[in-house]
Short mmCIF file of C-alpha atoms in Angstrom, two decimals:
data_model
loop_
_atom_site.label_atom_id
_atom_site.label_comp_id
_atom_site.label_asym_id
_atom_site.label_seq_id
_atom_site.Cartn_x
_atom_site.Cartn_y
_atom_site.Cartn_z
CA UNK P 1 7.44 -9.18 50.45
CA UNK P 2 6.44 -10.30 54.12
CA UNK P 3 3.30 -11.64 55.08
CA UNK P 4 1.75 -8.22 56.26
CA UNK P 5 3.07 -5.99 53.28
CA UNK P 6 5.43 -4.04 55.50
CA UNK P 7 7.78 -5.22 58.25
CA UNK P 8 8.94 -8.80 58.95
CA UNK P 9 8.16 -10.24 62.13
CA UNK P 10 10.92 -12.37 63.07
CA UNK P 11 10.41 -14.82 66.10
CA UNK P 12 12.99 -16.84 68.10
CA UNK P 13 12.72 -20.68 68.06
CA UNK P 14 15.05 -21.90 71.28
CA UNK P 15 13.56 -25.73 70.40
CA UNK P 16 10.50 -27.45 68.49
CA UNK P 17 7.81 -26.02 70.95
CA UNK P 18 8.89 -22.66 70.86
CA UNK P 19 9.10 -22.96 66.74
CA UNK P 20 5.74 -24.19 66.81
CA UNK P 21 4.32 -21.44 68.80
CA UNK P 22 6.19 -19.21 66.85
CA UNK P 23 4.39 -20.32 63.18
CA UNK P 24 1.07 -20.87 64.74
CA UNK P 25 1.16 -17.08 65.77
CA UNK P 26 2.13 -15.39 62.87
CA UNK P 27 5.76 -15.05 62.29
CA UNK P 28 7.10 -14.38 59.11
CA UNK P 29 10.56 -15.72 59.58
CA UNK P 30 12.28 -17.69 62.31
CA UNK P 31 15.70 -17.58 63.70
CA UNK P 32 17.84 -20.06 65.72
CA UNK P 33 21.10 -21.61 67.09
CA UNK P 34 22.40 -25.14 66.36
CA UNK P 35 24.94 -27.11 68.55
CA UNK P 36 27.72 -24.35 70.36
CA UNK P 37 28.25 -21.78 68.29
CA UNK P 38 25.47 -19.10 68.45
CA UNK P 39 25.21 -16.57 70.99
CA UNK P 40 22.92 -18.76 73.08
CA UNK P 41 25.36 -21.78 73.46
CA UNK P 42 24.27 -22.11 77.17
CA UNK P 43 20.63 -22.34 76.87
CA UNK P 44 18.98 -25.40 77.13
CA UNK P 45 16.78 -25.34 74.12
CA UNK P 46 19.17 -25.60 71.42
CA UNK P 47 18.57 -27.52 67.90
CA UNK P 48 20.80 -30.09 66.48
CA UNK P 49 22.22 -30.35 63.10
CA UNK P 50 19.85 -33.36 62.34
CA UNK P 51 16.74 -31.21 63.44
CA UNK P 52 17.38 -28.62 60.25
CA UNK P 53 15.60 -30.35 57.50
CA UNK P 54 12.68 -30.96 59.70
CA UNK P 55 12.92 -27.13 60.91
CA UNK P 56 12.87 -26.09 57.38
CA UNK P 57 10.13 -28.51 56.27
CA UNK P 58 7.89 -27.18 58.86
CA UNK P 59 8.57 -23.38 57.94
CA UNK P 60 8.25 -23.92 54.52
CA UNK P 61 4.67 -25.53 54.92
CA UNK P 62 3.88 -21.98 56.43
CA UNK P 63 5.77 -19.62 53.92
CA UNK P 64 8.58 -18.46 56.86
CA UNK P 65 11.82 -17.79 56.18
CA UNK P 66 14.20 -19.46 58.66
CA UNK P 67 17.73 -18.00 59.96
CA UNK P 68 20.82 -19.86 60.89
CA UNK P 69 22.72 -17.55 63.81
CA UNK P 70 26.18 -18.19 63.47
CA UNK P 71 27.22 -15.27 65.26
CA UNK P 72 29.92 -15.75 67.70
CA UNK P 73 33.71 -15.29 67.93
CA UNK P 74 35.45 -17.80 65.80
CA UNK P 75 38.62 -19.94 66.83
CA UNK P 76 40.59 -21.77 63.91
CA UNK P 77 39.72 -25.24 65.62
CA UNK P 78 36.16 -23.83 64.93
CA UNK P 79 36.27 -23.66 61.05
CA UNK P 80 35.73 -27.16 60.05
CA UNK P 81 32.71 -26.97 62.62
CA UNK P 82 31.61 -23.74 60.88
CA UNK P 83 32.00 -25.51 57.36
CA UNK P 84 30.17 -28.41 58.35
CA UNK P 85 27.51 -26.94 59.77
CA UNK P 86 26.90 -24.21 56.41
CA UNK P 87 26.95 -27.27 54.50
CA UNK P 88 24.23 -28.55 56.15
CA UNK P 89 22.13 -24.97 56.35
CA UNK P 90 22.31 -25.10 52.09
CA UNK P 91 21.49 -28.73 51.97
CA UNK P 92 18.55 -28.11 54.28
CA UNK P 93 17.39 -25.22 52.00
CA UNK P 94 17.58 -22.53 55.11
CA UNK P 95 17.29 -19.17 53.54
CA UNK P 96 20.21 -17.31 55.52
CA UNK P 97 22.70 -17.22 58.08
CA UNK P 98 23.14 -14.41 60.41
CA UNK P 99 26.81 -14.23 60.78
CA UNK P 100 30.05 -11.33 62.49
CA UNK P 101 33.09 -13.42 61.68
CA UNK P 102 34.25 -12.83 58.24
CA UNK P 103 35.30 -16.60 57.84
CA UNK P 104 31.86 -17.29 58.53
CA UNK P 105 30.82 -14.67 55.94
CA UNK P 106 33.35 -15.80 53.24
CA UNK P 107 32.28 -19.37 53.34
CA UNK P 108 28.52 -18.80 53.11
CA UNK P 109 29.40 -16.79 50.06
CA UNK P 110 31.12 -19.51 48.42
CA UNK P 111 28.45 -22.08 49.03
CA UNK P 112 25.81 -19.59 47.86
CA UNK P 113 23.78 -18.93 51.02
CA UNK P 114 22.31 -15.21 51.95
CA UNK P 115 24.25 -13.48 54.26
CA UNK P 116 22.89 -11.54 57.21
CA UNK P 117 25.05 -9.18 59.08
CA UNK P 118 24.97 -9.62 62.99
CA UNK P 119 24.16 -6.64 65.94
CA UNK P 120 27.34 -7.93 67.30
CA UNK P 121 29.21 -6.08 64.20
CA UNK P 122 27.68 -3.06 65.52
CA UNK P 123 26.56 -1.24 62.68
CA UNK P 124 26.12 2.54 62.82
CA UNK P 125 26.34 4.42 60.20
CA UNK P 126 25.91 4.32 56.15
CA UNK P 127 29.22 3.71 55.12
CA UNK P 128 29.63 0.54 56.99
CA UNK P 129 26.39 -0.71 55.68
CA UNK P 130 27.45 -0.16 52.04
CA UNK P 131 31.02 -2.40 53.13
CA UNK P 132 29.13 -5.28 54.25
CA UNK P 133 26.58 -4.57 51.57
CA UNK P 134 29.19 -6.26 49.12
CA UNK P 135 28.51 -9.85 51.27
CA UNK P 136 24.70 -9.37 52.90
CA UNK P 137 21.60 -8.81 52.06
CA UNK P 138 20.30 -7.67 55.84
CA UNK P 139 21.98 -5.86 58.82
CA UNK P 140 20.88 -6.00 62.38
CA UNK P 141 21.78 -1.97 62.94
CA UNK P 142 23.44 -1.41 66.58
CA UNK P 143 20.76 -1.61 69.47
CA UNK P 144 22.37 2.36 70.56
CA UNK P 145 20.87 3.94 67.61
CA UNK P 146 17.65 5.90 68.15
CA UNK P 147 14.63 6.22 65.36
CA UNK P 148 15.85 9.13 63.71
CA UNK P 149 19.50 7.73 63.03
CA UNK P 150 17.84 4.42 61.88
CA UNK P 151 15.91 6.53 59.79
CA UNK P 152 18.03 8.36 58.55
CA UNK P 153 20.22 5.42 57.18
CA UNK P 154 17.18 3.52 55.52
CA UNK P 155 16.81 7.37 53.54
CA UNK P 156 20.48 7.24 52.46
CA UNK P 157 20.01 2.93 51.32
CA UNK P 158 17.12 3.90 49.38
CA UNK P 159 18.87 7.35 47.94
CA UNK P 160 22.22 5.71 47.42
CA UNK P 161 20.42 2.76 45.90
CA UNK P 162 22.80 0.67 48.02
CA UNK P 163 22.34 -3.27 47.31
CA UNK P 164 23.33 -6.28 48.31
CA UNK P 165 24.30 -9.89 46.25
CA UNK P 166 20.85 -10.46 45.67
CA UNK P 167 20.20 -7.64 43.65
CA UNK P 168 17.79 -6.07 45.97
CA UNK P 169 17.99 -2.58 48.64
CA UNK P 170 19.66 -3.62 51.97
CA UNK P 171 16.88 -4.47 53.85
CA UNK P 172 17.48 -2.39 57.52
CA UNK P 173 16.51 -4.82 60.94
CA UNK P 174 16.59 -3.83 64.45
CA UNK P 175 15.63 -5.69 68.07
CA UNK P 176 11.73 -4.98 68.54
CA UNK P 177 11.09 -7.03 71.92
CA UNK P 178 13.08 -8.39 74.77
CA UNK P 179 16.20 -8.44 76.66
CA UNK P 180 18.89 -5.79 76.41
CA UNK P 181 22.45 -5.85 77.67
CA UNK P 182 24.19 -2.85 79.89
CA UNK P 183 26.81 -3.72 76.74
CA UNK P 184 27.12 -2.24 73.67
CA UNK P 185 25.11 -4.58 71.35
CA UNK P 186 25.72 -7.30 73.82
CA UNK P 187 29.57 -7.30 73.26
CA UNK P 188 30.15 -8.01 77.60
CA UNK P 189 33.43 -9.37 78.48
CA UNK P 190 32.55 -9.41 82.98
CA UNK P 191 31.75 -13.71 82.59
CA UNK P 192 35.14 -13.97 80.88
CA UNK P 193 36.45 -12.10 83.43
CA UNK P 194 34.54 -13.77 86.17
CA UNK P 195 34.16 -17.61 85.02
CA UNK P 196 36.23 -17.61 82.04
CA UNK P 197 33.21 -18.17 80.08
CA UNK P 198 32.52 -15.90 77.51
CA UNK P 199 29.21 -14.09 76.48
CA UNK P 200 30.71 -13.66 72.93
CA UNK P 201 31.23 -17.29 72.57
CA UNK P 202 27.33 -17.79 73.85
CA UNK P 203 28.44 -18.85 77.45
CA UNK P 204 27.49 -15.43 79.65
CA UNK P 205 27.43 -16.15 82.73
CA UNK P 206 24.74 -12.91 83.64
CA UNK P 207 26.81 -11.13 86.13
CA UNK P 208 24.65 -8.03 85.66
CA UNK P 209 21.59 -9.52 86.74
CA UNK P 210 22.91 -9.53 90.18
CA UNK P 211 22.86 -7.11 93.21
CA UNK P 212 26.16 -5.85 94.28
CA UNK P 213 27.63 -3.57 97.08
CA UNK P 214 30.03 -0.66 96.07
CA UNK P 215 32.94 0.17 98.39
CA UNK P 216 35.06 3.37 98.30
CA UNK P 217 38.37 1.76 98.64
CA UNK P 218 39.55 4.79 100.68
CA UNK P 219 37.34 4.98 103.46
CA UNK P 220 35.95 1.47 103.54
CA UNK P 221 32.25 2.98 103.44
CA UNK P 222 30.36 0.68 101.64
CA UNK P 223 26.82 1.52 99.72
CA UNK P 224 24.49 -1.15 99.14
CA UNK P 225 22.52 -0.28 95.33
CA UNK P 226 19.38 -0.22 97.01
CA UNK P 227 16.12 -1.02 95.38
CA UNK P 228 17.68 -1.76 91.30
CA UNK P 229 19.69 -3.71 89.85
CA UNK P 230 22.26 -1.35 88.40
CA UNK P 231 23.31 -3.16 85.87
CA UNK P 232 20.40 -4.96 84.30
CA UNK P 233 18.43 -2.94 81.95
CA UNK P 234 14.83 -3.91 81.53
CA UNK P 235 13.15 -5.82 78.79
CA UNK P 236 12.87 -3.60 75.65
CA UNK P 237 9.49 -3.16 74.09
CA UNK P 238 8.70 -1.04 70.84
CA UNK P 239 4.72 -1.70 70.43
CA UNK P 240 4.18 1.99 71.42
CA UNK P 241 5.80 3.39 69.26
CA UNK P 242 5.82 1.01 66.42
CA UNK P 243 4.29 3.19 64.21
CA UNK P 244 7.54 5.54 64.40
CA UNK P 245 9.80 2.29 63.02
CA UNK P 246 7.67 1.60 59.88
CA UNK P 247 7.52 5.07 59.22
CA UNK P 248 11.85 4.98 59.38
CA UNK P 249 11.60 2.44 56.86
CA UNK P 250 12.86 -0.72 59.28
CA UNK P 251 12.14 -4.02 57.16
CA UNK P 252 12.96 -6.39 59.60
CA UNK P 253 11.77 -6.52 63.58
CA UNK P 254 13.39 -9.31 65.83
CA UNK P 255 11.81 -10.22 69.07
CA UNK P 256 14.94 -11.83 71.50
CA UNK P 257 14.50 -14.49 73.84
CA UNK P 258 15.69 -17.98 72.03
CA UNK P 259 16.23 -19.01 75.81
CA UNK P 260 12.69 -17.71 77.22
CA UNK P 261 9.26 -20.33 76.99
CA UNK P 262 7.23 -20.80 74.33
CA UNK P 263 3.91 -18.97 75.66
CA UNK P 264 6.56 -16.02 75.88
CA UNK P 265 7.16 -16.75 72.06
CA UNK P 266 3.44 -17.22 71.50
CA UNK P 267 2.13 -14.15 73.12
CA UNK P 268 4.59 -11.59 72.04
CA UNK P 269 4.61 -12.85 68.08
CA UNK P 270 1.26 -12.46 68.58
CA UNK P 271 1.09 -8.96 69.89
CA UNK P 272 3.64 -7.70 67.24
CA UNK P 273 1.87 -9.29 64.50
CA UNK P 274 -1.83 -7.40 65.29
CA UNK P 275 0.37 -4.39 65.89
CA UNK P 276 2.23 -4.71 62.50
CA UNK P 277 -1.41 -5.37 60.70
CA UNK P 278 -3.12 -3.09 62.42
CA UNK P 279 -0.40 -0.44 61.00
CA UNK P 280 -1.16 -1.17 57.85
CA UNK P 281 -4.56 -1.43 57.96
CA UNK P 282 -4.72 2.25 59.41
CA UNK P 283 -6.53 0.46 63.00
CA UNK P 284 -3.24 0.94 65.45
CA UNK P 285 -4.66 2.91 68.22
CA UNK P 286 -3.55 4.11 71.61
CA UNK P 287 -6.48 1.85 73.14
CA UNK P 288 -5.14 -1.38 71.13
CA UNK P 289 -1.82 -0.48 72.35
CA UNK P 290 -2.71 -0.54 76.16
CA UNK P 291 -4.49 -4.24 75.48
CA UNK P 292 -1.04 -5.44 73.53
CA UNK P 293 0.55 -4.23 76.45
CA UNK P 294 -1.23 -5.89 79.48
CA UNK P 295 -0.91 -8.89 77.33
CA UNK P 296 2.95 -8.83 76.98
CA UNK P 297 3.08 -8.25 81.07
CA UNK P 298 1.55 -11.98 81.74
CA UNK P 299 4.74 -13.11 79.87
CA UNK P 300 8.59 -13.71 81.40
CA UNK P 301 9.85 -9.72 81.27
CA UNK P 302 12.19 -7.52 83.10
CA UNK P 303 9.65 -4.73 83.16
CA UNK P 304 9.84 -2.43 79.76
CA UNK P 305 11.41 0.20 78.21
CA UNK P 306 12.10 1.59 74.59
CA UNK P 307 15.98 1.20 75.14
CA UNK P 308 17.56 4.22 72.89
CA UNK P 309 15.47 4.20 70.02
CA UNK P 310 13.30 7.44 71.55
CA UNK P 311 16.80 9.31 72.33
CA UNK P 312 17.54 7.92 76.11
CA UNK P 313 20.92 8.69 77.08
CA UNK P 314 21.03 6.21 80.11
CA UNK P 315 19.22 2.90 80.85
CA UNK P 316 16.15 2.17 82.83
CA UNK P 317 16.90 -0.89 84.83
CA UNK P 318 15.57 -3.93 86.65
CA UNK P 319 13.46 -4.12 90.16
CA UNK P 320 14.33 -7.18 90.87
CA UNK P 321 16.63 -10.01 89.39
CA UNK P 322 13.87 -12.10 87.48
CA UNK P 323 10.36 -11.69 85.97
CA UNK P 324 7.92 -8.76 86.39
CA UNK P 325 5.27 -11.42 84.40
CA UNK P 326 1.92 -10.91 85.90
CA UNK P 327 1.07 -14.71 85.42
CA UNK P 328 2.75 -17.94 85.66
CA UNK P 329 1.92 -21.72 84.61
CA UNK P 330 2.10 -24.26 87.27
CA UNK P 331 2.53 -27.88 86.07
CA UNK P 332 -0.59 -30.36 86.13
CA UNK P 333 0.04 -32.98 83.89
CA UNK P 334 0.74 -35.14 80.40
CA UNK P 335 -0.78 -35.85 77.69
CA UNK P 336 -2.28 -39.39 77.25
CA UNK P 337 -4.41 -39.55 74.24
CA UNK P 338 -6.15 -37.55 71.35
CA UNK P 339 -10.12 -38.94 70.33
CA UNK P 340 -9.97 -36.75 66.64
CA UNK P 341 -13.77 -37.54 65.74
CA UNK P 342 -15.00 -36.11 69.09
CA UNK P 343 -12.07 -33.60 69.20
CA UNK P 344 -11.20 -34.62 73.28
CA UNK P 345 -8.08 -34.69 74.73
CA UNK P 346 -6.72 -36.84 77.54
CA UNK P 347 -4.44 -35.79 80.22
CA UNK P 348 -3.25 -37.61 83.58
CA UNK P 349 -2.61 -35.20 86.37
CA UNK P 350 0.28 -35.41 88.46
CA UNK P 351 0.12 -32.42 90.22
CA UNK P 352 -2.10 -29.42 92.01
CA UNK P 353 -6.10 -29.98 91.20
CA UNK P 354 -7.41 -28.82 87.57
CA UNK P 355 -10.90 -27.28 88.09
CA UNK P 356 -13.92 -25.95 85.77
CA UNK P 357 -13.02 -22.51 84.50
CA UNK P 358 -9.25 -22.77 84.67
CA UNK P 359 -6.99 -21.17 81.81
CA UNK P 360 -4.86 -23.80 81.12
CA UNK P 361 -1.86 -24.09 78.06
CA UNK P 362 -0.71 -26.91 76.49
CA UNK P 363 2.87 -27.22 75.00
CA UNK P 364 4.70 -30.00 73.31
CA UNK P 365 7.33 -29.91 70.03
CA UNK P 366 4.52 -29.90 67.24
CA UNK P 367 1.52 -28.69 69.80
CA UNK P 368 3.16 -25.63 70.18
CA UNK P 369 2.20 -23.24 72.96
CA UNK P 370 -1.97 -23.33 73.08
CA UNK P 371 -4.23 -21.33 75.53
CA UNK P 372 -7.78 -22.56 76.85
CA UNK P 373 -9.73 -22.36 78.78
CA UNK P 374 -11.88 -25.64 80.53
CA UNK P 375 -15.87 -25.50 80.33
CA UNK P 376 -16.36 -29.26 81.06
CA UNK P 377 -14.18 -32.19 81.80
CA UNK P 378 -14.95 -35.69 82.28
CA UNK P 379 -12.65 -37.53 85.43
CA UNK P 380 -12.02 -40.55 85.24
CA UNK P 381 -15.29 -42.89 85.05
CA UNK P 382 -17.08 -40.83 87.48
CA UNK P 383 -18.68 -38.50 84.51
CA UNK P 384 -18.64 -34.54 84.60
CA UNK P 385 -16.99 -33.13 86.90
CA UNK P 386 -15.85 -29.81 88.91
CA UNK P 387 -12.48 -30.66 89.42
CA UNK P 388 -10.05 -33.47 89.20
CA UNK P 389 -6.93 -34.16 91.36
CA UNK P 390 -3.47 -35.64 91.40
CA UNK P 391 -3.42 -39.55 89.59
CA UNK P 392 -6.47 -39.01 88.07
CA UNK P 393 -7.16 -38.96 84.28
CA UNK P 394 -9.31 -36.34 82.55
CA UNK P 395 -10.74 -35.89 79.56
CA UNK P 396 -12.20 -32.60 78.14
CA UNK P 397 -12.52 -30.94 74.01
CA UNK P 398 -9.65 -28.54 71.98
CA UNK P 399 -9.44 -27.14 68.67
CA UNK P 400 -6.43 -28.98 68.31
CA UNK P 401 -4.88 -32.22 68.51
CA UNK P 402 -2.47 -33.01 71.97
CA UNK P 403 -0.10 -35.82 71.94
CA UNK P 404 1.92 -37.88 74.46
CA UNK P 405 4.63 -35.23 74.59
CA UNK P 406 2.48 -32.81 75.31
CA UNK P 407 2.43 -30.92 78.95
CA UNK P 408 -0.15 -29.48 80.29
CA UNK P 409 -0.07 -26.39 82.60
CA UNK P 410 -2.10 -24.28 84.59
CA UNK P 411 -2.08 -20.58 84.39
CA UNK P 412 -2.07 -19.21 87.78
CA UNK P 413 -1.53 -15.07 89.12
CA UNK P 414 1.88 -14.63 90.14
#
C-alpha cells in the first residue's frame, strides 16, 4: 500500500542531493543507477556500490522503497559485474531491481530479490505481461501505449487474476513526467551509429537534440528544419490528466530525469504528490492543475506534452535544443556554518550580490534541494543589512540545518 492509498510516486535519485530532495518531497519509492550499467551510465551523478547501504538506510528511515536499474544490454564480460553488484543490492536490503536482460532476471531470482520488468522490454499487451509475470512483480508498460490500452490491460491483470512471485496482482507502472525519446521506449541505435557509443548501454550520445539540414540527394536542394527540432520530442507531463491514469488502474508513476538537478527532483515530486492526494481526497481541480503546472515550468523541461497516452499518433517536439524552464539558479556561495539554538545559517559568497527579498535554494547530499526566501541577513560584522557582495560572509535563519557541503544559489528569471 503506498503512502497516498493509490498510486506510487516514484522519484529519480541521480546522487545524494537529488535523493534527498526526492524523500523530503514526498516520494514513495526511489530509483537509481550504480557504477556503468544502467541506462544513465554517462551522467555525472551516478552512485557507487559503497553508497547502497547508506541509500537504503536513509529510505528506510522514511518508509520508501528503493529500485536498483539494471537495465541495459548485457555482454558476458558483464556477468560477474552484474553478480557482484545483485549481491550487494540483497545485502543492502534494496527492495527490487528493475531489470531487461534475462541473465539479470535469472540471477535476482536465485538470490531472492523482486524483480521489476524494464520499458526497454517494451511491454504491450496481456500476454507478455503474464510471461514475465512468472519472474516480476512490476512492469514498466511501453511509453506508445495510450490510457485506454493501459487500461485495458490492468482490467484483464485484475480479471485474469494474473500474479507475480510474490503472491500479489502485477502491479501496472508507466513514465508520468519527463523526457521522451523519438525511439520506441528509448531503444535508439543513431550514437552507436554516430560515436560508437550506445544509448542501450547508457552512453547516448543525444543526436536528436540537434538541428539538422535535409538534402534531396537528387537535386542538391537543401531544407533547413526551421523553427523545431525534428527529432526531439518535448518533456512529457501527465498532471492534467492524472485523474484518467488512476482511474486505468496504473499502480506505479515514474518521473525520469536521474541526470536533471535536484530542485527539478524537488519540484516535480512535489507537484505529483499534491496531485496524487488531491485525487484521492476528491480536491484535484482544473484551477490546482494550472498552479502544478506554472510550477513544473520554473524547472529544466523541453516544453510539455502527454506523449501517446491521450491517442497522439505523432510527436510534439522541441523549440529549441535545451530548457523552456522559466527560472534558473545562479551560484552565490558555500556553506560555512550551522548555529542550531538560533536556527542561522552561514554562507560565504563568492559570486553575484545576495540581497533582502531574494528566493534563494540551498542544496548539498543530506540538505537536499530547499527553497527560501531571505527577510534579514546579517554581513559580516557590519549588522543588518540590504545586501551583501562577493568575499563577504552572511548570516541569516532556516528551518533546516546547512552544512559545509552545502551550495547556495540564487533563483533568478531566465
Amino acid at each position: 500500500m503506498t503512502k497516498s492509498g493509490n498510486i506510487e510516486l516514484m522519484a529519480p535519485a541521480g546522487d545524494f542531493t537529488s535523493l534527498q530532495a526526492a524523500l523530503d518531497n514526498g516520494a514513495d519509492s526511489v530509483y537509481f543507477g550504480v557504477e556503468q550499467l544502467n541506462m544513465r551510465a554517462r551522467a555525472t551523478m551516478n552512485f557507487t556500490i559503497d553508497d547502497l547501504p547508506e541509500i537504503s538506510r536513509r529510505c528506510k528511515e522514511k518508509g520508501v522503497r528503493t529500485y536498483l536499474t539494471l537495465n541495459t544490454i548485457i555482454y558476458d564480460h558483464d556477468l560477474s559485474i552484474i553478480k557482484t553488484l545483485l549481491d550487494k543490492a540483497k545485502a543492502a536490503d534494496l527492495t527490487a531491481v528493475i531489470v531487461m536482460d534475462q541473465a539479470v532476471i535469472a540471477y535476482a531470482r536465485q538470490i531472492g530479490m523482486e524483480v521489476h520488468i524494464s520499458t526497454q522490454i517494451n511491454i504491450t499487451n496481456i500476454e507478455t505481461v503474464k510471461f514475465y509475470a512468472l519472474f516480476a512483480d512490476t512492469m514498466v508498460m511501453s511509453r506508445e501505449l495510450s490510457i485506454s490500452q493501459v487500461k485495458k490491460i490492468c482490467q484483464q491483470i485484475e480479471k485474469d487474476q494474473v500474479k507475480g512471485p510474490s503472491g500479489n496482482l502485477v502491479e501496472v507502472e508507466i513514465f508520468g513526467h519527463g523526457a521522451l525519446c523519438m525511439a520506441v521506449s528509448g531503444k535508439c541505435y543513431l550514437s552507436l551509429h554516430s560515436h560508437n557509443s550506445s544509448a542501450n548501454r547508457g552512453a547516448c550520445k543525444q543526436n536528436c537534440r540537434k538541428k539538422y539540414t535535409v538534402i534531396d540527394q537528387e537535386s542538391g536542394f537543401e531544407i533547413e528544419i526551421d523553427n523545431e527540432y525534428m527529432m526531439s520530442p518535448k518533456d512529457l507531463c501527465t498532471i492534467s490528466f492524472l485523474d484518467q491514469i488512476a482511474d486505468a488502474g496504473v499502480k506505479v508513476l515514474k518521473i525520469e530525469g536521474r541526470g536533471r538537478a535536484p530542485e527539478y527532483v524537488a519540484t516535480v515530486v512535489k507537484c505529483y504528490r499534491e496531485a496524487i492526494d488531491s485525487i484521492s481526497d476528491g480536491t484535484y481541480s482544473e484551477e490546482k492543475v494550472a498552479q502544478w503546472m506554472q510550477r513544473l515550468e520554473t524547472v529544466y523541461n523541453r516544453g510539455f506534452w502527454s506523449g501517446y497516452y491521450l491517442g497522439q499518433k505523432l510527436g510534439e517536439w522541441s523549440p529549441n535544443p535545451g530548457s523552456s524552464a522559466t527560472q534558473k539558479k545562479v551560484y552565490l556561495g558555500k556553506g560555512r556554518h550551522f548555529y542550531p539554538k538560533s536556527g542561522i545559517a552561514e554562507f560565504l559568497i563568492e559570486a553575484y550580490d545576495l540581497s533582502i527579498g531574494d528566493k534563494v535554494l540551498i542544496q548539498g547530499p543530506t540538505t537536499g534541494s530547499r527553497e527560501i526566501v531571505v527577510e534579514k541577513m546579517m554581513v559580516d560584522d557590519r549588522g543588518e543589512q540590504e545586501k551583501a557582495s562577493k568575499s563577504e560572509v552572511v548570516t541569516f535563519k532556516t528551518d533546516f540545518r546547512i552544512r559545509p557541503s552545502d551550495r547556495l544559489y540564487k533563483i533568478v528569471q531566465a
